[in-house]
Amino acid sequence: MSLHRHPDSPILDHCPETLPSWVYHDPAWHEKERRAIWAREWVYVGRRNDLARGSMRRIEVAGQSLVLCHDREGRLACFHNTCRHRGAELCSTAEQPLGKLITCKYHNWSYATDGRLVSTAYGTPTDDFRREDHGLFAVHVKDWNGFLFVCLAADAPDFAPDMGVRCLDNWPMAGLQTGHRMEKLLRCNWKIFWENYNECLHCPGVHPELCDMVPIYKQGIMATNEAEGWTPDAPRPQSNLKEGAVTWTATGQPCGPVFPGLSAEERTNGYNFVTIYPTMFIVAHVDHVRAVRLEPVGPEETRLVAEWFFAPETLAQPGFDAASVAAFATIVMSQDAEVAEMNQRGLHSDRYERGRLMPQEFDIHRFHQWLRTRMEAAGEVIG
Ligand code: FES
Ligand SMILES: [Fe+2]
Protein backbone atom coordinates (compact mmCIF):
# COMPACT_ATOMS: atom_id res chain seq x y z
CA MET A 1 0.00 0.00 0.00
CA SER A 2 1.45 3.33 -0.86
CA LEU A 3 0.58 6.62 0.69
CA HIS A 4 -1.52 9.13 -1.19
CA ARG A 5 0.43 12.34 -0.70
CA HIS A 6 -0.52 15.90 -1.61
CA PRO A 7 2.54 17.91 -2.75
CA ASP A 8 1.94 20.47 0.03
CA SER A 9 1.95 17.81 2.73
CA PRO A 10 5.21 17.57 4.69
CA ILE A 11 5.07 13.77 4.30
CA LEU A 12 8.16 12.48 2.46
CA ASP A 13 7.89 10.94 -0.99
CA HIS A 14 10.45 8.29 -0.12
CA CYS A 15 11.80 6.36 2.86
CA PRO A 16 15.28 7.76 3.63
CA GLU A 17 17.90 5.74 5.44
CA THR A 18 18.43 6.46 9.12
CA LEU A 19 21.84 7.42 10.47
CA PRO A 20 24.20 4.51 11.04
CA SER A 21 24.07 2.99 14.52
CA TRP A 22 27.65 3.89 15.48
CA VAL A 23 26.87 7.62 15.62
CA TYR A 24 24.78 6.87 18.70
CA HIS A 25 27.52 5.24 20.76
CA ASP A 26 30.99 5.74 19.31
CA PRO A 27 33.04 7.87 21.78
CA ALA A 28 35.25 9.36 19.05
CA TRP A 29 32.21 10.48 17.08
CA HIS A 30 30.66 11.90 20.23
CA GLU A 31 33.77 14.03 20.72
CA LYS A 32 33.47 15.27 17.12
CA GLU A 33 29.85 16.27 17.75
CA ARG A 34 30.89 18.03 20.93
CA ARG A 35 33.26 20.24 18.97
CA ALA A 36 31.20 20.67 15.81
CA ILE A 37 27.80 21.16 17.43
CA TRP A 38 27.73 21.72 21.15
CA ALA A 39 30.75 24.03 21.19
CA ARG A 40 29.43 26.02 18.20
CA GLU A 41 25.69 26.41 18.63
CA TRP A 42 23.68 28.44 21.14
CA VAL A 43 23.12 26.30 24.25
CA TYR A 44 20.39 27.00 26.79
CA VAL A 45 21.73 27.28 30.34
CA GLY A 46 18.83 28.49 32.49
CA ARG A 47 16.38 31.29 33.17
CA ARG A 48 17.44 34.84 33.92
CA ASN A 49 14.89 34.92 36.75
CA ASP A 50 16.67 31.99 38.41
CA LEU A 51 20.06 33.73 38.55
CA ALA A 52 19.85 36.56 41.09
CA ARG A 53 21.58 39.86 40.41
CA GLY A 54 24.96 39.93 42.13
CA SER A 55 25.70 36.26 41.65
CA MET A 56 27.79 34.03 39.47
CA ARG A 57 27.22 30.42 38.63
CA ARG A 58 29.55 27.71 37.43
CA ILE A 59 28.04 25.93 34.44
CA GLU A 60 29.28 23.33 32.01
CA VAL A 61 28.69 23.58 28.28
CA ALA A 62 30.21 21.22 25.73
CA GLY A 63 32.52 19.85 28.42
CA GLN A 64 33.85 23.33 29.24
CA SER A 65 33.56 24.88 32.67
CA LEU A 66 32.21 28.44 32.44
CA VAL A 67 31.12 31.17 34.83
CA LEU A 68 27.84 32.86 34.12
CA CYS A 69 27.70 36.28 35.76
CA HIS A 70 24.70 38.45 36.54
CA ASP A 71 26.08 41.60 38.09
CA ARG A 72 24.38 44.01 40.47
CA GLU A 73 23.41 46.27 37.59
CA GLY A 74 21.68 43.40 35.81
CA ARG A 75 24.37 42.91 33.14
CA LEU A 76 25.04 39.38 31.98
CA ALA A 77 28.41 37.98 30.97
CA CYS A 78 29.95 34.57 30.61
CA PHE A 79 33.61 33.55 30.75
CA HIS A 80 35.70 30.42 30.62
CA ASN A 81 36.31 29.36 34.20
CA THR A 82 40.05 29.97 34.08
CA CYS A 83 42.32 32.74 35.34
CA ARG A 84 44.64 34.44 32.83
CA HIS A 85 47.58 34.23 35.25
CA ARG A 86 48.36 30.53 35.62
CA GLY A 87 45.01 29.11 34.75
CA ALA A 88 43.38 28.44 38.12
CA GLU A 89 39.67 27.84 38.23
CA LEU A 90 37.87 31.10 39.08
CA CYS A 91 34.65 29.76 40.48
CA SER A 92 34.80 26.48 42.41
CA THR A 93 31.29 26.42 43.84
CA ALA A 94 27.99 25.91 42.07
CA GLU A 95 27.00 29.52 42.74
CA GLN A 96 28.53 32.40 44.66
CA PRO A 97 27.98 36.11 45.26
CA LEU A 98 29.36 38.48 42.66
CA GLY A 99 30.45 41.96 43.71
CA LYS A 100 32.24 44.51 41.57
CA LEU A 101 35.16 42.17 40.88
CA ILE A 102 35.81 38.56 40.02
CA THR A 103 38.87 37.63 42.03
CA CYS A 104 40.99 34.53 41.58
CA LYS A 105 41.65 32.90 44.96
CA TYR A 106 45.15 31.78 44.01
CA HIS A 107 47.17 35.02 43.63
CA ASN A 108 44.26 37.47 43.73
CA TRP A 109 44.24 38.75 40.18
CA SER A 110 40.94 40.49 39.82
CA TYR A 111 38.71 41.22 36.89
CA ALA A 112 35.79 43.58 36.34
CA THR A 113 32.43 41.91 35.69
CA ASP A 114 32.93 42.63 31.97
CA GLY A 115 36.12 40.52 32.08
CA ARG A 116 38.78 43.27 32.03
CA LEU A 117 41.86 42.55 34.14
CA VAL A 118 41.88 45.20 36.87
CA SER A 119 44.65 44.13 39.22
CA THR A 120 47.51 41.65 39.44
CA ALA A 121 47.54 42.07 43.27
CA TYR A 122 50.98 41.30 44.74
CA GLY A 123 52.52 40.56 41.34
CA THR A 124 54.17 43.64 39.85
CA PRO A 125 54.37 43.33 36.08
CA THR A 126 57.11 44.89 33.95
CA ASP A 127 56.46 47.09 30.90
CA ASP A 128 56.17 44.11 28.55
CA PHE A 129 52.91 43.09 30.25
CA ARG A 130 49.75 44.77 29.02
CA ARG A 131 46.73 44.33 31.23
CA GLU A 132 44.35 44.74 28.32
CA ASP A 133 45.75 41.56 26.76
CA HIS A 134 44.81 39.48 29.77
CA GLY A 135 41.10 39.84 30.24
CA LEU A 136 38.95 36.77 30.88
CA PHE A 137 38.05 34.61 27.90
CA ALA A 138 34.52 35.73 27.08
CA VAL A 139 31.74 33.55 25.75
CA HIS A 140 28.68 34.92 23.90
CA VAL A 141 25.56 35.24 26.05
CA LYS A 142 22.03 35.90 24.86
CA ASP A 143 18.84 36.56 26.78
CA TRP A 144 15.84 35.55 24.68
CA ASN A 145 12.52 35.83 26.48
CA GLY A 146 14.30 35.34 29.78
CA PHE A 147 16.00 32.14 28.53
CA LEU A 148 19.79 32.45 28.77
CA PHE A 149 21.90 30.95 26.01
CA VAL A 150 25.67 30.82 25.62
CA CYS A 151 27.76 30.08 22.57
CA LEU A 152 31.41 29.01 22.74
CA ALA A 153 32.20 29.76 19.10
CA ALA A 154 34.25 32.83 18.22
CA ASP A 155 31.59 33.79 15.67
CA ALA A 156 28.20 32.86 17.04
CA PRO A 157 25.70 31.57 14.49
CA ASP A 158 22.35 33.30 14.03
CA PHE A 159 19.97 32.48 16.83
CA ALA A 160 17.21 30.65 15.02
CA PRO A 161 14.26 29.05 16.85
CA ASP A 162 12.27 27.05 14.30
CA MET A 163 9.17 29.23 14.84
CA GLY A 164 11.07 32.50 14.50
CA VAL A 165 12.48 34.87 17.11
CA ARG A 166 9.14 36.65 17.60
CA CYS A 167 7.14 33.49 18.29
CA LEU A 168 6.75 34.06 22.05
CA ASP A 169 6.05 37.79 21.81
CA ASN A 170 2.48 37.34 23.02
CA TRP A 171 3.50 35.48 26.17
CA PRO A 172 4.66 37.53 29.19
CA MET A 173 7.89 35.53 29.20
CA ALA A 174 10.23 37.85 31.08
CA GLY A 175 7.94 37.90 34.12
CA LEU A 176 7.30 34.17 34.35
CA GLN A 177 8.77 32.33 37.31
CA THR A 178 9.97 28.77 37.62
CA GLY A 179 7.42 26.80 39.62
CA HIS A 180 8.60 23.27 39.08
CA ARG A 181 11.73 21.52 37.86
CA MET A 182 12.53 17.93 36.98
CA GLU A 183 15.89 16.37 36.17
CA LYS A 184 16.41 12.95 34.71
CA LEU A 185 19.43 11.08 33.40
CA LEU A 186 18.52 9.25 30.21
CA ARG A 187 20.62 6.28 29.17
CA CYS A 188 20.59 7.25 25.54
CA ASN A 189 22.42 9.42 23.05
CA TRP A 190 21.12 13.00 22.73
CA LYS A 191 20.09 12.41 19.09
CA ILE A 192 17.77 9.57 20.14
CA PHE A 193 15.91 12.08 22.28
CA TRP A 194 15.38 14.42 19.30
CA GLU A 195 14.36 11.65 16.96
CA ASN A 196 11.68 10.50 19.38
CA TYR A 197 10.54 14.12 19.83
CA ASN A 198 10.20 14.51 16.08
CA GLU A 199 7.65 11.84 15.30
CA CYS A 200 4.29 10.70 16.56
CA LEU A 201 4.19 7.22 15.06
CA HIS A 202 4.95 6.02 18.57
CA CYS A 203 2.15 8.04 20.17
CA PRO A 204 -0.73 5.55 19.86
CA GLY A 205 1.30 2.78 21.50
CA VAL A 206 3.32 4.77 24.03
CA HIS A 207 1.23 7.78 25.14
CA PRO A 208 -2.39 6.83 26.00
CA GLU A 209 -2.94 9.95 28.17
CA LEU A 210 -1.49 12.28 25.53
CA CYS A 211 -3.56 10.66 22.76
CA ASP A 212 -6.64 11.25 24.85
CA MET A 213 -5.75 14.93 25.20
CA VAL A 214 -4.68 15.42 21.55
CA PRO A 215 -6.98 13.25 19.44
CA ILE A 216 -4.97 13.51 16.21
CA TYR A 217 -2.02 11.78 17.90
CA LYS A 218 -4.14 8.62 17.96
CA GLN A 219 -3.52 8.41 14.21
CA GLY A 220 0.25 8.58 14.74
CA ILE A 221 0.49 12.03 13.15
CA MET A 222 1.05 15.52 14.51
CA ALA A 223 -1.14 17.60 12.19
CA THR A 224 -3.97 17.14 9.71
CA ASN A 225 -1.71 17.82 6.72
CA GLU A 226 0.02 14.51 7.38
CA ALA A 227 -3.18 12.49 7.03
CA GLU A 228 -3.89 10.14 4.15
CA GLY A 229 -5.83 12.01 1.46
CA TRP A 230 -5.24 15.49 2.94
CA THR A 231 -5.66 18.49 0.64
CA PRO A 232 -4.95 22.15 1.48
CA ASP A 233 -8.66 23.02 1.40
CA ALA A 234 -9.52 20.39 4.02
CA PRO A 235 -11.13 21.99 7.10
CA ARG A 236 -8.85 22.58 10.06
CA PRO A 237 -10.05 21.41 13.45
CA GLN A 238 -11.07 24.18 15.86
CA SER A 239 -8.62 23.00 18.49
CA ASN A 240 -5.89 20.40 18.70
CA LEU A 241 -7.14 19.37 22.11
CA LYS A 242 -10.10 17.20 23.08
CA GLU A 243 -13.38 18.96 23.58
CA GLY A 244 -13.43 21.24 26.60
CA ALA A 245 -9.65 21.15 27.13
CA VAL A 246 -7.52 24.29 26.72
CA THR A 247 -4.14 23.24 28.11
CA TRP A 248 -1.98 20.30 29.14
CA THR A 249 -3.11 19.71 32.68
CA ALA A 250 -4.73 16.50 33.89
CA THR A 251 -8.20 18.03 33.50
CA GLY A 252 -7.39 20.21 30.48
CA GLN A 253 -8.43 23.27 32.48
CA PRO A 254 -6.07 26.23 33.00
CA CYS A 255 -4.14 26.27 36.26
CA GLY A 256 -4.53 30.05 36.66
CA PRO A 257 -5.47 33.13 34.64
CA VAL A 258 -5.07 32.67 30.89
CA PHE A 259 -2.35 34.92 29.39
CA PRO A 260 -4.24 37.93 28.06
CA GLY A 261 -2.16 38.81 24.98
CA LEU A 262 -2.44 35.58 22.98
CA SER A 263 -3.91 35.50 19.49
CA ALA A 264 -7.01 33.42 18.81
CA GLU A 265 -4.87 30.84 17.05
CA GLU A 266 -2.32 30.65 19.89
CA ARG A 267 -5.21 30.02 22.28
CA THR A 268 -7.01 27.41 20.25
CA ASN A 269 -3.80 25.56 19.39
CA GLY A 270 -3.70 24.38 23.00
CA TYR A 271 0.09 24.03 22.72
CA ASN A 272 2.71 25.94 20.77
CA PHE A 273 6.02 24.15 20.25
CA VAL A 274 9.29 26.00 19.68
CA THR A 275 12.37 23.93 18.87
CA ILE A 276 15.90 25.24 19.25
CA TYR A 277 18.45 22.63 18.15
CA PRO A 278 20.43 21.07 19.67
CA THR A 279 19.64 22.31 23.12
CA MET A 280 15.95 22.70 24.00
CA PHE A 281 12.30 22.90 23.16
CA ILE A 282 9.60 25.08 24.64
CA VAL A 283 5.89 24.38 24.84
CA ALA A 284 3.82 27.49 25.40
CA HIS A 285 0.31 26.90 26.69
CA VAL A 286 -2.42 29.42 27.48
CA ASP A 287 -1.71 29.32 31.23
CA HIS A 288 1.89 28.15 31.64
CA VAL A 289 5.05 27.43 29.69
CA ARG A 290 7.40 24.48 29.81
CA ALA A 291 10.97 24.11 28.60
CA VAL A 292 12.93 20.91 28.20
CA ARG A 293 16.69 21.08 27.84
CA LEU A 294 19.25 18.45 26.90
CA GLU A 295 22.83 18.09 28.04
CA PRO A 296 24.91 15.28 26.61
CA VAL A 297 26.84 13.68 29.46
CA GLY A 298 28.50 10.98 27.37
CA PRO A 299 27.80 9.11 24.13
CA GLU A 300 25.06 7.12 25.84
CA GLU A 301 23.95 9.46 28.59
CA THR A 302 21.88 12.62 28.33
CA ARG A 303 20.67 14.81 31.14
CA LEU A 304 17.15 16.08 30.70
CA VAL A 305 16.02 19.15 32.63
CA ALA A 306 12.36 20.15 32.42
CA GLU A 307 11.13 23.42 33.89
CA TRP A 308 7.60 24.79 34.26
CA PHE A 309 7.03 28.55 34.28
CA PHE A 310 4.04 30.41 35.64
CA ALA A 311 2.83 33.98 36.09
CA PRO A 312 3.40 35.24 39.66
CA GLU A 313 -0.37 35.52 40.18
CA THR A 314 -0.81 31.87 39.22
CA LEU A 315 1.87 30.79 41.69
CA ALA A 316 0.29 33.00 44.38
CA GLN A 317 -3.10 31.24 44.26
CA PRO A 318 -3.91 29.64 47.62
CA GLY A 319 -3.02 25.97 47.59
CA PHE A 320 -1.47 26.16 44.12
CA ASP A 321 0.50 23.00 43.40
CA ALA A 322 2.89 23.35 40.48
CA ALA A 323 3.88 19.68 40.70
CA SER A 324 0.33 18.57 39.94
CA VAL A 325 0.27 20.84 36.86
CA ALA A 326 3.58 19.33 35.81
CA ALA A 327 2.31 15.77 36.34
CA PHE A 328 0.70 15.46 32.91
CA ALA A 329 3.82 16.30 30.89
CA THR A 330 5.94 14.34 33.37
CA ILE A 331 4.03 11.15 32.55
CA VAL A 332 4.59 11.78 28.84
CA MET A 333 8.30 12.44 29.36
CA SER A 334 8.71 9.24 31.41
CA GLN A 335 7.07 7.25 28.63
CA ASP A 336 9.42 8.87 26.10
CA ALA A 337 12.43 8.20 28.34
CA GLU A 338 11.60 4.53 28.48
CA VAL A 339 11.37 4.09 24.71
CA ALA A 340 14.45 6.24 24.12
CA GLU A 341 16.50 3.96 26.37
CA MET A 342 15.00 0.90 24.67
CA ASN A 343 16.03 2.36 21.30
CA GLN A 344 19.58 2.97 22.54
CA ARG A 345 20.00 -0.60 23.81
CA GLY A 346 18.80 -2.09 20.54
CA LEU A 347 21.34 -0.10 18.53
CA HIS A 348 24.13 -2.26 19.94
CA SER A 349 23.05 -5.29 17.93
CA ASP A 350 25.80 -6.49 15.60
CA ARG A 351 23.16 -7.03 12.91
CA TYR A 352 21.59 -3.57 12.95
CA GLU A 353 23.57 -1.09 10.89
CA ARG A 354 20.89 1.37 9.88
CA GLY A 355 17.18 1.38 9.16
CA ARG A 356 14.70 3.38 7.10
CA LEU A 357 12.49 6.28 8.02
CA MET A 358 8.79 6.27 7.23
CA PRO A 359 7.36 9.20 5.21
CA GLN A 360 5.69 10.55 8.36
CA GLU A 361 9.11 10.87 9.97
CA PHE A 362 9.91 13.94 7.88
CA ASP A 363 10.97 15.93 10.95
CA ILE A 364 13.55 13.29 11.85
CA HIS A 365 14.83 13.56 8.29
CA ARG A 366 15.14 17.35 8.74
CA PHE A 367 16.98 16.82 12.01
CA HIS A 368 19.39 14.45 10.27
CA GLN A 369 19.99 17.05 7.58
CA TRP A 370 20.58 19.70 10.24
CA LEU A 371 23.14 17.41 11.86
CA ARG A 372 24.84 16.41 8.59
CA THR A 373 25.21 20.03 7.52
CA ARG A 374 26.96 20.97 10.74
CA MET A 375 29.20 17.93 10.79
CA GLU A 376 30.14 18.44 7.14
CA ALA A 377 31.01 22.09 7.86
CA ALA A 378 33.47 20.67 10.40
CA GLY A 379 34.85 18.25 7.80
CA GLU A 380 33.04 15.16 9.14
CA VAL A 381 30.94 13.11 6.75
CA ILE A 382 28.57 10.54 8.22
CA GLY A 383 28.12 8.61 4.97
S1 FES B 1 46.22 31.69 38.82
FE1 FES B 1 44.76 33.22 39.21
S2 FES B 1 45.88 34.77 40.20
FE2 FES B 1 47.34 33.24 39.83
FE1 LIG C 1 6.64 10.73 22.73
Short mmCIF file of C-alpha atoms and ligand atoms in Angstrom, two decimals, residues 83-88 90 104-109 111, ligand 1:
data_model
loop_
_atom_site.label_atom_id
_atom_site.label_comp_id
_atom_site.label_asym_id
_atom_site.label_seq_id
_atom_site.Cartn_x
_atom_site.Cartn_y
_atom_site.Cartn_z
CA CYS A 83 42.32 32.74 35.34
CA ARG A 84 44.64 34.44 32.83
CA HIS A 85 47.58 34.23 35.25
CA ARG A 86 48.36 30.53 35.62
CA GLY A 87 45.01 29.11 34.75
CA ALA A 88 43.38 28.44 38.12
CA LEU A 90 37.87 31.10 39.08
CA CYS A 104 40.99 34.53 41.58
CA LYS A 105 41.65 32.90 44.96
CA TYR A 106 45.15 31.78 44.01
CA HIS A 107 47.17 35.02 43.63
CA ASN A 108 44.26 37.47 43.73
CA TRP A 109 44.24 38.75 40.18
CA TYR A 111 38.71 41.22 36.89
S1 FES B 1 46.22 31.69 38.82
FE1 FES B 1 44.76 33.22 39.21
S2 FES B 1 45.88 34.77 40.20
FE2 FES B 1 47.34 33.24 39.83
#
